[in-house]
mmCIF file with all atom_site columns, C-alpha atoms in Angstrom:
data_model
loop_
_atom_site.group_PDB
_atom_site.id
_atom_site.type_symbol
_atom_site.label_atom_id
_atom_site.label_alt_id
_atom_site.label_comp_id
_atom_site.label_asym_id
_atom_site.label_entity_id
_atom_site.label_seq_id
_atom_site.pdbx_PDB_ins_code
_atom_site.Cartn_x
_atom_site.Cartn_y
_atom_site.Cartn_z
_atom_site.occupancy
_atom_site.B_iso_or_equiv
_atom_site.pdbx_formal_charge
_atom_site.auth_seq_id
_atom_site.auth_comp_id
_atom_site.auth_asym_id
_atom_site.auth_atom_id
_atom_site.pdbx_PDB_model_num
ATOM 1   C CA . UNK A 1 1   ? -14.033 18.651  40.537  1.00 34.00 ? 29  UNK A CA 1
ATOM 2   C CA . UNK A 1 2   ? -14.127 17.458  36.931  1.00 33.00 ? 30  UNK A CA 1
ATOM 3   C CA . UNK A 1 3   ? -13.274 13.781  36.594  1.00 38.00 ? 31  UNK A CA 1
ATOM 4   C CA . UNK A 1 4   ? -10.465 12.549  34.356  1.00 38.00 ? 32  UNK A CA 1
ATOM 5   C CA . UNK A 1 5   ? -13.007 10.536  32.365  1.00 40.00 ? 33  UNK A CA 1
ATOM 6   C CA . UNK A 1 6   ? -14.807 13.751  31.370  1.00 37.00 ? 34  UNK A CA 1
ATOM 7   C CA . UNK A 1 7   ? -11.578 15.493  30.427  1.00 37.00 ? 35  UNK A CA 1
ATOM 8   C CA . UNK A 1 8   ? -10.336 12.595  28.357  1.00 40.00 ? 36  UNK A CA 1
ATOM 9   C CA . UNK A 1 9   ? -11.148 13.101  24.639  1.00 44.00 ? 37  UNK A CA 1
ATOM 10  C CA . UNK A 1 10  ? -13.672 10.672  23.277  1.00 47.00 ? 38  UNK A CA 1
ATOM 11  C CA . UNK A 1 11  ? -12.015 7.938   21.258  1.00 50.00 ? 39  UNK A CA 1
ATOM 12  C CA . UNK A 1 12  ? -12.873 8.034   17.576  1.00 57.00 ? 40  UNK A CA 1
ATOM 13  C CA . UNK A 1 13  ? -13.381 4.686   15.899  1.00 68.00 ? 41  UNK A CA 1
ATOM 14  C CA . UNK A 1 14  ? -10.871 4.932   13.071  1.00 78.00 ? 42  UNK A CA 1
ATOM 15  C CA . UNK A 1 15  ? -10.151 2.149   10.620  1.00 83.00 ? 43  UNK A CA 1
ATOM 16  C CA . UNK A 1 16  ? -6.901  1.471   8.794   1.00 81.00 ? 44  UNK A CA 1
ATOM 17  C CA . UNK A 1 17  ? -7.286  -0.932  5.905   1.00 85.00 ? 45  UNK A CA 1
ATOM 18  C CA . UNK A 1 18  ? -5.234  -2.269  3.032   1.00 86.00 ? 46  UNK A CA 1
ATOM 19  C CA . UNK A 1 19  ? -6.708  -3.511  -0.247  1.00 90.00 ? 47  UNK A CA 1
ATOM 20  C CA . UNK A 1 20  ? -5.514  -5.404  -3.297  1.00 91.00 ? 48  UNK A CA 1
ATOM 21  C CA . UNK A 1 21  ? -7.383  -4.647  -6.535  1.00 90.00 ? 49  UNK A CA 1
ATOM 22  C CA . UNK A 1 22  ? -7.125  -6.081  -10.035 1.00 92.00 ? 50  UNK A CA 1
ATOM 23  C CA . UNK A 1 23  ? -6.597  -3.213  -12.478 1.00 90.00 ? 51  UNK A CA 1
ATOM 24  C CA . UNK A 1 24  ? -8.282  -2.960  -15.885 1.00 87.00 ? 52  UNK A CA 1
ATOM 25  C CA . UNK A 1 25  ? -6.051  -4.171  -18.724 1.00 87.00 ? 53  UNK A CA 1
ATOM 26  C CA . UNK A 1 26  ? -6.142  -0.786  -20.491 1.00 86.00 ? 54  UNK A CA 1
ATOM 27  C CA . UNK A 1 27  ? -4.580  1.165   -17.593 1.00 89.00 ? 55  UNK A CA 1
ATOM 28  C CA . UNK A 1 28  ? -0.978  1.946   -18.514 1.00 93.00 ? 56  UNK A CA 1
ATOM 29  C CA . UNK A 1 29  ? 0.526   0.788   -15.222 1.00 94.00 ? 57  UNK A CA 1
ATOM 30  C CA . UNK A 1 30  ? -1.408  -2.461  -15.512 1.00 93.00 ? 58  UNK A CA 1
ATOM 31  C CA . UNK A 1 31  ? -0.048  -3.045  -19.027 1.00 95.00 ? 59  UNK A CA 1
ATOM 32  C CA . UNK A 1 32  ? 3.545   -2.309  -18.017 1.00 96.00 ? 60  UNK A CA 1
ATOM 33  C CA . UNK A 1 33  ? 3.414   -4.360  -14.820 1.00 96.00 ? 61  UNK A CA 1
ATOM 34  C CA . UNK A 1 34  ? 1.984   -7.361  -16.665 1.00 96.00 ? 62  UNK A CA 1
ATOM 35  C CA . UNK A 1 35  ? 4.780   -7.097  -19.229 1.00 96.00 ? 63  UNK A CA 1
ATOM 36  C CA . UNK A 1 36  ? 7.349   -7.168  -16.395 1.00 97.00 ? 64  UNK A CA 1
ATOM 37  C CA . UNK A 1 37  ? 5.797   -9.573  -13.908 1.00 92.00 ? 65  UNK A CA 1
ATOM 38  C CA . UNK A 1 38  ? 8.896   -9.549  -11.681 1.00 92.00 ? 66  UNK A CA 1
ATOM 39  C CA . UNK A 1 39  ? 8.816   -5.763  -11.272 1.00 95.00 ? 67  UNK A CA 1
ATOM 40  C CA . UNK A 1 40  ? 7.284   -3.678  -8.486  1.00 95.00 ? 68  UNK A CA 1
ATOM 41  C CA . UNK A 1 41  ? 5.926   -0.279  -9.531  1.00 96.00 ? 69  UNK A CA 1
ATOM 42  C CA . UNK A 1 42  ? 5.291   2.239   -6.787  1.00 94.00 ? 70  UNK A CA 1
ATOM 43  C CA . UNK A 1 43  ? 3.322   5.457   -7.067  1.00 93.00 ? 71  UNK A CA 1
ATOM 44  C CA . UNK A 1 44  ? 5.113   7.626   -4.506  1.00 92.00 ? 72  UNK A CA 1
ATOM 45  C CA . UNK A 1 45  ? 2.834   10.628  -4.934  1.00 90.00 ? 73  UNK A CA 1
ATOM 46  C CA . UNK A 1 46  ? 0.386   11.991  -7.487  1.00 88.00 ? 74  UNK A CA 1
ATOM 47  C CA . UNK A 1 47  ? -1.838  15.021  -8.057  1.00 84.00 ? 75  UNK A CA 1
ATOM 48  C CA . UNK A 1 48  ? -4.403  15.845  -10.751 1.00 81.00 ? 76  UNK A CA 1
ATOM 49  C CA . UNK A 1 49  ? -3.219  18.239  -13.454 1.00 83.00 ? 77  UNK A CA 1
ATOM 50  C CA . UNK A 1 50  ? -6.021  19.088  -15.802 1.00 81.00 ? 78  UNK A CA 1
ATOM 51  C CA . UNK A 1 51  ? -6.952  15.979  -17.754 1.00 82.00 ? 79  UNK A CA 1
ATOM 52  C CA . UNK A 1 52  ? -3.784  14.237  -16.608 1.00 87.00 ? 80  UNK A CA 1
ATOM 53  C CA . UNK A 1 53  ? -2.059  13.245  -13.379 1.00 88.00 ? 81  UNK A CA 1
ATOM 54  C CA . UNK A 1 54  ? 1.401   14.406  -12.348 1.00 92.00 ? 82  UNK A CA 1
ATOM 55  C CA . UNK A 1 55  ? 3.091   11.485  -10.632 1.00 93.00 ? 83  UNK A CA 1
ATOM 56  C CA . UNK A 1 56  ? 6.345   10.455  -9.016  1.00 95.00 ? 84  UNK A CA 1
ATOM 57  C CA . UNK A 1 57  ? 6.958   6.751   -9.498  1.00 96.00 ? 85  UNK A CA 1
ATOM 58  C CA . UNK A 1 58  ? 9.522   4.168   -8.484  1.00 96.00 ? 86  UNK A CA 1
ATOM 59  C CA . UNK A 1 59  ? 10.458  0.923   -10.232 1.00 97.00 ? 87  UNK A CA 1
ATOM 60  C CA . UNK A 1 60  ? 12.137  -2.007  -8.525  1.00 94.00 ? 88  UNK A CA 1
ATOM 61  C CA . UNK A 1 61  ? 13.233  -4.824  -10.815 1.00 94.00 ? 89  UNK A CA 1
ATOM 62  C CA . UNK A 1 62  ? 16.200  -6.870  -11.984 1.00 92.00 ? 90  UNK A CA 1
ATOM 63  C CA . UNK A 1 63  ? 16.517  -4.474  -14.914 1.00 93.00 ? 91  UNK A CA 1
ATOM 64  C CA . UNK A 1 64  ? 14.775  -1.225  -13.909 1.00 95.00 ? 92  UNK A CA 1
ATOM 65  C CA . UNK A 1 65  ? 15.850  0.614   -17.064 1.00 95.00 ? 93  UNK A CA 1
ATOM 66  C CA . UNK A 1 66  ? 13.937  -1.859  -19.243 1.00 96.00 ? 94  UNK A CA 1
ATOM 67  C CA . UNK A 1 67  ? 10.802  -1.091  -17.251 1.00 97.00 ? 95  UNK A CA 1
ATOM 68  C CA . UNK A 1 68  ? 11.287  2.688   -17.319 1.00 97.00 ? 96  UNK A CA 1
ATOM 69  C CA . UNK A 1 69  ? 11.893  2.511   -21.088 1.00 96.00 ? 97  UNK A CA 1
ATOM 70  C CA . UNK A 1 70  ? 8.510   0.788   -21.442 1.00 97.00 ? 98  UNK A CA 1
ATOM 71  C CA . UNK A 1 71  ? 6.879   3.470   -19.284 1.00 97.00 ? 99  UNK A CA 1
ATOM 72  C CA . UNK A 1 72  ? 8.393   6.310   -21.314 1.00 95.00 ? 100 UNK A CA 1
ATOM 73  C CA . UNK A 1 73  ? 7.299   4.722   -24.586 1.00 96.00 ? 101 UNK A CA 1
ATOM 74  C CA . UNK A 1 74  ? 3.701   4.148   -23.478 1.00 95.00 ? 102 UNK A CA 1
ATOM 75  C CA . UNK A 1 75  ? 1.165   6.293   -25.312 1.00 94.00 ? 103 UNK A CA 1
ATOM 76  C CA . UNK A 1 76  ? -0.426  7.462   -22.042 1.00 93.00 ? 104 UNK A CA 1
ATOM 77  C CA . UNK A 1 77  ? 2.818   8.845   -20.566 1.00 95.00 ? 105 UNK A CA 1
ATOM 78  C CA . UNK A 1 78  ? 4.046   12.401  -21.203 1.00 91.00 ? 106 UNK A CA 1
ATOM 79  C CA . UNK A 1 79  ? 7.112   14.405  -20.135 1.00 89.00 ? 107 UNK A CA 1
ATOM 80  C CA . UNK A 1 80  ? 8.936   11.558  -18.429 1.00 95.00 ? 108 UNK A CA 1
ATOM 81  C CA . UNK A 1 81  ? 11.991  12.734  -16.447 1.00 96.00 ? 109 UNK A CA 1
ATOM 82  C CA . UNK A 1 82  ? 14.375  10.104  -15.105 1.00 95.00 ? 110 UNK A CA 1
ATOM 83  C CA . UNK A 1 83  ? 15.475  11.271  -11.660 1.00 95.00 ? 111 UNK A CA 1
ATOM 84  C CA . UNK A 1 84  ? 17.469  8.275   -10.494 1.00 95.00 ? 112 UNK A CA 1
ATOM 85  C CA . UNK A 1 85  ? 18.676  4.936   -11.831 1.00 94.00 ? 113 UNK A CA 1
ATOM 86  C CA . UNK A 1 86  ? 20.621  2.467   -9.727  1.00 90.00 ? 114 UNK A CA 1
ATOM 87  C CA . UNK A 1 87  ? 20.970  -1.219  -9.040  1.00 88.00 ? 115 UNK A CA 1
ATOM 88  C CA . UNK A 1 88  ? 17.458  -2.693  -9.339  1.00 91.00 ? 116 UNK A CA 1
ATOM 89  C CA . UNK A 1 89  ? 15.804  0.696   -8.668  1.00 94.00 ? 117 UNK A CA 1
ATOM 90  C CA . UNK A 1 90  ? 14.731  3.738   -10.666 1.00 96.00 ? 118 UNK A CA 1
ATOM 91  C CA . UNK A 1 91  ? 12.660  6.858   -9.947  1.00 96.00 ? 119 UNK A CA 1
ATOM 92  C CA . UNK A 1 92  ? 10.932  9.068   -12.477 1.00 97.00 ? 120 UNK A CA 1
ATOM 93  C CA . UNK A 1 93  ? 8.506   11.977  -12.656 1.00 97.00 ? 121 UNK A CA 1
ATOM 94  C CA . UNK A 1 94  ? 5.930   12.057  -15.414 1.00 96.00 ? 122 UNK A CA 1
ATOM 95  C CA . UNK A 1 95  ? 2.454   13.051  -16.530 1.00 94.00 ? 123 UNK A CA 1
ATOM 96  C CA . UNK A 1 96  ? -0.043  10.258  -17.145 1.00 92.00 ? 124 UNK A CA 1
ATOM 97  C CA . UNK A 1 97  ? -3.112  10.568  -19.352 1.00 87.00 ? 125 UNK A CA 1
ATOM 98  C CA . UNK A 1 98  ? -4.838  7.806   -17.384 1.00 71.00 ? 126 UNK A CA 1
ATOM 99  C CA . UNK A 1 99  ? -6.101  8.840   -13.933 1.00 65.00 ? 127 UNK A CA 1
ATOM 100 C CA . UNK A 1 100 ? -8.373  5.884   -13.185 1.00 66.00 ? 128 UNK A CA 1
ATOM 101 C CA . UNK A 1 101 ? -5.585  4.216   -11.208 1.00 63.00 ? 129 UNK A CA 1
ATOM 102 C CA . UNK A 1 102 ? -6.714  6.132   -8.126  1.00 62.00 ? 130 UNK A CA 1
ATOM 103 C CA . UNK A 1 103 ? -9.450  8.544   -9.234  1.00 65.00 ? 131 UNK A CA 1
ATOM 104 C CA . UNK A 1 104 ? -12.040 6.468   -7.382  1.00 65.00 ? 132 UNK A CA 1
ATOM 105 C CA . UNK A 1 105 ? -10.256 7.529   -4.184  1.00 64.00 ? 133 UNK A CA 1
ATOM 106 C CA . UNK A 1 106 ? -10.736 11.183  -5.086  1.00 65.00 ? 134 UNK A CA 1
ATOM 107 C CA . UNK A 1 107 ? -14.385 10.534  -5.908  1.00 65.00 ? 135 UNK A CA 1
ATOM 108 C CA . UNK A 1 108 ? -14.899 8.983   -2.479  1.00 68.00 ? 136 UNK A CA 1
ATOM 109 C CA . UNK A 1 109 ? -13.613 12.170  -0.746  1.00 68.00 ? 137 UNK A CA 1
ATOM 110 C CA . UNK A 1 110 ? -10.808 10.126  0.833   1.00 75.00 ? 138 UNK A CA 1
ATOM 111 C CA . UNK A 1 111 ? -7.313  11.291  -0.069  1.00 72.00 ? 139 UNK A CA 1
ATOM 112 C CA . UNK A 1 112 ? -5.150  8.495   -1.483  1.00 73.00 ? 140 UNK A CA 1
ATOM 113 C CA . UNK A 1 113 ? -2.485  7.248   0.891   1.00 82.00 ? 141 UNK A CA 1
ATOM 114 C CA . UNK A 1 114 ? 0.836   6.917   -0.815  1.00 85.00 ? 142 UNK A CA 1
ATOM 115 C CA . UNK A 1 115 ? 2.690   4.760   -1.526  1.00 86.00 ? 143 UNK A CA 1
ATOM 116 C CA . UNK A 1 116 ? 0.467   2.791   -3.954  1.00 91.00 ? 144 UNK A CA 1
ATOM 117 C CA . UNK A 1 117 ? 2.015   -0.448  -5.148  1.00 92.00 ? 145 UNK A CA 1
ATOM 118 C CA . UNK A 1 118 ? 1.374   -2.280  -8.432  1.00 95.00 ? 146 UNK A CA 1
ATOM 119 C CA . UNK A 1 119 ? 2.609   -5.767  -9.303  1.00 95.00 ? 147 UNK A CA 1
ATOM 120 C CA . UNK A 1 120 ? 1.552   -7.872  -12.280 1.00 95.00 ? 148 UNK A CA 1
ATOM 121 C CA . UNK A 1 121 ? -1.681  -5.960  -12.880 1.00 95.00 ? 149 UNK A CA 1
ATOM 122 C CA . UNK A 1 122 ? -2.722  -5.790  -9.229  1.00 94.00 ? 150 UNK A CA 1
ATOM 123 C CA . UNK A 1 123 ? -2.704  -2.657  -7.091  1.00 92.00 ? 151 UNK A CA 1
ATOM 124 C CA . UNK A 1 124 ? -2.252  -2.536  -3.307  1.00 91.00 ? 152 UNK A CA 1
ATOM 125 C CA . UNK A 1 125 ? -3.222  0.591   -1.397  1.00 88.00 ? 153 UNK A CA 1
ATOM 126 C CA . UNK A 1 126 ? -4.159  1.643   2.111   1.00 86.00 ? 154 UNK A CA 1
ATOM 127 C CA . UNK A 1 127 ? -6.541  4.145   3.628   1.00 85.00 ? 155 UNK A CA 1
ATOM 128 C CA . UNK A 1 128 ? -7.482  5.544   7.022   1.00 84.00 ? 156 UNK A CA 1
ATOM 129 C CA . UNK A 1 129 ? -11.097 6.502   7.627   1.00 85.00 ? 157 UNK A CA 1
ATOM 130 C CA . UNK A 1 130 ? -13.881 6.715   10.165  1.00 86.00 ? 158 UNK A CA 1
ATOM 131 C CA . UNK A 1 131 ? -16.300 3.811   10.229  1.00 83.00 ? 159 UNK A CA 1
ATOM 132 C CA . UNK A 1 132 ? -18.881 5.771   8.211   1.00 85.00 ? 160 UNK A CA 1
ATOM 133 C CA . UNK A 1 133 ? -16.267 6.819   5.633   1.00 86.00 ? 161 UNK A CA 1
ATOM 134 C CA . UNK A 1 134 ? -15.001 3.258   5.367   1.00 87.00 ? 162 UNK A CA 1
ATOM 135 C CA . UNK A 1 135 ? -18.475 1.854   4.783   1.00 85.00 ? 163 UNK A CA 1
ATOM 136 C CA . UNK A 1 136 ? -19.179 4.526   2.157   1.00 84.00 ? 164 UNK A CA 1
ATOM 137 C CA . UNK A 1 137 ? -15.879 3.766   0.461   1.00 86.00 ? 165 UNK A CA 1
ATOM 138 C CA . UNK A 1 138 ? -16.669 0.031   0.478   1.00 85.00 ? 166 UNK A CA 1
ATOM 139 C CA . UNK A 1 139 ? -20.011 0.687   -1.182  1.00 84.00 ? 167 UNK A CA 1
ATOM 140 C CA . UNK A 1 140 ? -18.392 2.903   -3.812  1.00 82.00 ? 168 UNK A CA 1
ATOM 141 C CA . UNK A 1 141 ? -15.758 0.258   -4.448  1.00 83.00 ? 169 UNK A CA 1
ATOM 142 C CA . UNK A 1 142 ? -18.396 -2.441  -4.865  1.00 84.00 ? 170 UNK A CA 1
ATOM 143 C CA . UNK A 1 143 ? -20.240 -0.219  -7.347  1.00 82.00 ? 171 UNK A CA 1
ATOM 144 C CA . UNK A 1 144 ? -17.168 -0.157  -9.600  1.00 79.00 ? 172 UNK A CA 1
ATOM 145 C CA . UNK A 1 145 ? -17.521 -3.892  -10.170 1.00 82.00 ? 173 UNK A CA 1
ATOM 146 C CA . UNK A 1 146 ? -13.771 -4.337  -9.816  1.00 82.00 ? 174 UNK A CA 1
ATOM 147 C CA . UNK A 1 147 ? -12.314 -7.442  -8.215  1.00 86.00 ? 175 UNK A CA 1
ATOM 148 C CA . UNK A 1 148 ? -10.569 -6.716  -4.925  1.00 90.00 ? 176 UNK A CA 1
ATOM 149 C CA . UNK A 1 149 ? -9.438  -8.267  -1.632  1.00 90.00 ? 177 UNK A CA 1
ATOM 150 C CA . UNK A 1 150 ? -9.381  -6.710  1.815   1.00 88.00 ? 178 UNK A CA 1
ATOM 151 C CA . UNK A 1 151 ? -5.893  -7.590  3.082   1.00 84.00 ? 179 UNK A CA 1
ATOM 152 C CA . UNK A 1 152 ? -5.832  -5.970  6.521   1.00 80.00 ? 180 UNK A CA 1
ATOM 153 C CA . UNK A 1 153 ? -8.348  -4.207  8.733   1.00 79.00 ? 181 UNK A CA 1
ATOM 154 C CA . UNK A 1 154 ? -7.248  -2.481  11.945  1.00 74.00 ? 182 UNK A CA 1
ATOM 155 C CA . UNK A 1 155 ? -9.417  -0.527  14.404  1.00 70.00 ? 183 UNK A CA 1
ATOM 156 C CA . UNK A 1 156 ? -7.387  2.236   16.028  1.00 63.00 ? 184 UNK A CA 1
ATOM 157 C CA . UNK A 1 157 ? -9.582  2.972   19.049  1.00 58.00 ? 185 UNK A CA 1
ATOM 158 C CA . UNK A 1 158 ? -8.523  -0.081  21.025  1.00 48.00 ? 186 UNK A CA 1
ATOM 159 C CA . UNK A 1 159 ? -6.918  0.752   24.382  1.00 46.00 ? 187 UNK A CA 1
ATOM 160 C CA . UNK A 1 160 ? -4.563  -1.738  26.044  1.00 46.00 ? 188 UNK A CA 1
ATOM 161 C CA . UNK A 1 161 ? -4.091  -3.705  22.804  1.00 62.00 ? 189 UNK A CA 1
ATOM 162 C CA . UNK A 1 162 ? -1.358  -6.332  22.745  1.00 70.00 ? 190 UNK A CA 1
ATOM 163 C CA . UNK A 1 163 ? 0.042   -4.949  19.478  1.00 80.00 ? 191 UNK A CA 1
ATOM 164 C CA . UNK A 1 164 ? 0.289   -1.437  18.129  1.00 81.00 ? 192 UNK A CA 1
ATOM 165 C CA . UNK A 1 165 ? -1.629  -0.741  14.934  1.00 81.00 ? 193 UNK A CA 1
ATOM 166 C CA . UNK A 1 166 ? 1.625   -0.720  12.963  1.00 87.00 ? 194 UNK A CA 1
ATOM 167 C CA . UNK A 1 167 ? 2.792   -4.017  14.456  1.00 88.00 ? 195 UNK A CA 1
ATOM 168 C CA . UNK A 1 168 ? -0.547  -5.648  13.723  1.00 87.00 ? 196 UNK A CA 1
ATOM 169 C CA . UNK A 1 169 ? -0.513  -4.377  10.139  1.00 90.00 ? 197 UNK A CA 1
ATOM 170 C CA . UNK A 1 170 ? 3.076   -5.463  9.464   1.00 92.00 ? 198 UNK A CA 1
ATOM 171 C CA . UNK A 1 171 ? 2.589   -8.909  11.004  1.00 91.00 ? 199 UNK A CA 1
ATOM 172 C CA . UNK A 1 172 ? -0.628  -9.429  9.046   1.00 90.00 ? 200 UNK A CA 1
ATOM 173 C CA . UNK A 1 173 ? 1.013   -8.497  5.737   1.00 91.00 ? 201 UNK A CA 1
ATOM 174 C CA . UNK A 1 174 ? 4.046   -10.652 6.600   1.00 91.00 ? 202 UNK A CA 1
ATOM 175 C CA . UNK A 1 175 ? 1.808   -13.621 7.349   1.00 89.00 ? 203 UNK A CA 1
ATOM 176 C CA . UNK A 1 176 ? -0.259  -13.214 4.186   1.00 88.00 ? 204 UNK A CA 1
ATOM 177 C CA . UNK A 1 177 ? 2.902   -12.863 2.079   1.00 89.00 ? 205 UNK A CA 1
ATOM 178 C CA . UNK A 1 178 ? 4.376   -16.094 3.475   1.00 90.00 ? 206 UNK A CA 1
ATOM 179 C CA . UNK A 1 179 ? 7.201   -14.442 5.401   1.00 93.00 ? 207 UNK A CA 1
ATOM 180 C CA . UNK A 1 180 ? 6.809   -16.909 8.274   1.00 91.00 ? 208 UNK A CA 1
ATOM 181 C CA . UNK A 1 181 ? 6.607   -19.997 6.055   1.00 88.00 ? 209 UNK A CA 1
ATOM 182 C CA . UNK A 1 182 ? 9.454   -22.531 5.957   1.00 87.00 ? 210 UNK A CA 1
ATOM 183 C CA . UNK A 1 183 ? 11.042  -21.936 3.526   1.00 88.00 ? 211 UNK A CA 1
ATOM 184 C CA . UNK A 1 184 ? 10.002  -18.301 3.283   1.00 89.00 ? 212 UNK A CA 1
ATOM 185 C CA . UNK A 1 185 ? 7.817   -17.302 0.351   1.00 90.00 ? 213 UNK A CA 1
ATOM 186 C CA . UNK A 1 186 ? 8.709   -13.614 0.754   1.00 90.00 ? 214 UNK A CA 1
ATOM 187 C CA . UNK A 1 187 ? 12.054  -11.991 1.574   1.00 93.00 ? 215 UNK A CA 1
ATOM 188 C CA . UNK A 1 188 ? 12.454  -9.134  4.037   1.00 93.00 ? 216 UNK A CA 1
ATOM 189 C CA . UNK A 1 189 ? 13.291  -6.811  1.129   1.00 92.00 ? 217 UNK A CA 1
ATOM 190 C CA . UNK A 1 190 ? 10.085  -7.794  -0.721  1.00 92.00 ? 218 UNK A CA 1
ATOM 191 C CA . UNK A 1 191 ? 8.049   -7.381  2.455   1.00 92.00 ? 219 UNK A CA 1
ATOM 192 C CA . UNK A 1 192 ? 9.549   -3.954  3.132   1.00 92.00 ? 220 UNK A CA 1
ATOM 193 C CA . UNK A 1 193 ? 8.780   -2.911  -0.461  1.00 91.00 ? 221 UNK A CA 1
ATOM 194 C CA . UNK A 1 194 ? 5.148   -3.986  -0.021  1.00 90.00 ? 222 UNK A CA 1
ATOM 195 C CA . UNK A 1 195 ? 4.841   -1.978  3.187   1.00 91.00 ? 223 UNK A CA 1
ATOM 196 C CA . UNK A 1 196 ? 6.636   1.019   1.691   1.00 89.00 ? 224 UNK A CA 1
ATOM 197 C CA . UNK A 1 197 ? 9.380   1.147   4.347   1.00 91.00 ? 225 UNK A CA 1
ATOM 198 C CA . UNK A 1 198 ? 13.045  0.207   4.563   1.00 91.00 ? 226 UNK A CA 1
ATOM 199 C CA . UNK A 1 199 ? 14.187  -3.253  5.659   1.00 91.00 ? 227 UNK A CA 1
ATOM 200 C CA . UNK A 1 200 ? 15.331  -2.035  9.079   1.00 91.00 ? 228 UNK A CA 1
ATOM 201 C CA . UNK A 1 201 ? 11.911  -0.572  9.925   1.00 89.00 ? 229 UNK A CA 1
ATOM 202 C CA . UNK A 1 202 ? 10.072  -3.666  8.709   1.00 92.00 ? 230 UNK A CA 1
ATOM 203 C CA . UNK A 1 203 ? 12.377  -6.035  10.588  1.00 92.00 ? 231 UNK A CA 1
ATOM 204 C CA . UNK A 1 204 ? 12.280  -4.074  13.844  1.00 90.00 ? 232 UNK A CA 1
ATOM 205 C CA . UNK A 1 205 ? 8.497   -3.685  13.878  1.00 92.00 ? 233 UNK A CA 1
ATOM 206 C CA . UNK A 1 206 ? 7.926   -7.357  13.074  1.00 92.00 ? 234 UNK A CA 1
ATOM 207 C CA . UNK A 1 207 ? 10.410  -8.506  15.726  1.00 90.00 ? 235 UNK A CA 1
ATOM 208 C CA . UNK A 1 208 ? 8.841   -6.338  18.409  1.00 87.00 ? 236 UNK A CA 1
ATOM 209 C CA . UNK A 1 209 ? 5.322   -7.449  17.496  1.00 88.00 ? 237 UNK A CA 1
ATOM 210 C CA . UNK A 1 210 ? 6.287   -11.126 17.361  1.00 88.00 ? 238 UNK A CA 1
ATOM 211 C CA . UNK A 1 211 ? 8.089   -10.728 20.688  1.00 83.00 ? 239 UNK A CA 1
ATOM 212 C CA . UNK A 1 212 ? 4.921   -9.377  22.308  1.00 79.00 ? 240 UNK A CA 1
ATOM 213 C CA . UNK A 1 213 ? 2.845   -12.269 20.979  1.00 82.00 ? 241 UNK A CA 1
ATOM 214 C CA . UNK A 1 214 ? 5.381   -14.880 22.081  1.00 82.00 ? 242 UNK A CA 1
ATOM 215 C CA . UNK A 1 215 ? 5.764   -13.232 25.489  1.00 70.00 ? 243 UNK A CA 1
ATOM 216 C CA . UNK A 1 216 ? 2.005   -13.177 25.996  1.00 63.00 ? 244 UNK A CA 1
ATOM 217 C CA . UNK A 1 217 ? 1.782   -16.837 24.974  1.00 66.00 ? 245 UNK A CA 1
ATOM 218 C CA . UNK A 1 218 ? 4.519   -17.874 27.416  1.00 63.00 ? 246 UNK A CA 1
ATOM 219 C CA . UNK A 1 219 ? 2.945   -15.915 30.264  1.00 49.00 ? 247 UNK A CA 1
ATOM 220 C CA . UNK A 1 220 ? -0.458  -17.462 29.562  1.00 49.00 ? 248 UNK A CA 1
ATOM 221 C CA . UNK A 1 221 ? 1.067   -20.956 29.704  1.00 52.00 ? 249 UNK A CA 1
ATOM 222 C CA . UNK A 1 222 ? 2.750   -20.442 33.084  1.00 47.00 ? 250 UNK A CA 1
#
């Protein structure tokens, strides 16, 4: 009789990580985001197209049209199509002459994980990789000489973990952003935008994760 342990697939040590990187001043999205420091620019998806990149981007700001006007007028942007404009939010599709925003991800053989977020010249992005891929990516990133911070690091092979990977990631980002400070340094809407989800998803995941931690603490004190 074959044991269950033999039949069970071997766990793969996967790593989910989130980085923040300072972008070069001459990258168009860095220039625009520094000009509108209160705005959040999101790359929803992007693919190479010859010497350019075809991208779908979102802007969240007090005056999104001012930001999209600046994007359209930038010398590195071509064929900008405004798809949606609303209260504090706009979405556009365009071709960008500058691909260095995420070309290092392509070079590392790791597909970029969208959404990619840019605020005030700094880019936040996530990736999922094996340990070997992650170490190779880290070495390639170091070789670029760019300044960056590792924001979260989650191993996904843990069995019986107190928190799910998503709960751990959301709680870590919330903590780093000051969501639990009194008074709060980050609103739920801002936190959700950083995580690339809606407010309901962010709130529910954070509540469930915090509930598990509090429950475990109370049980351990009994």
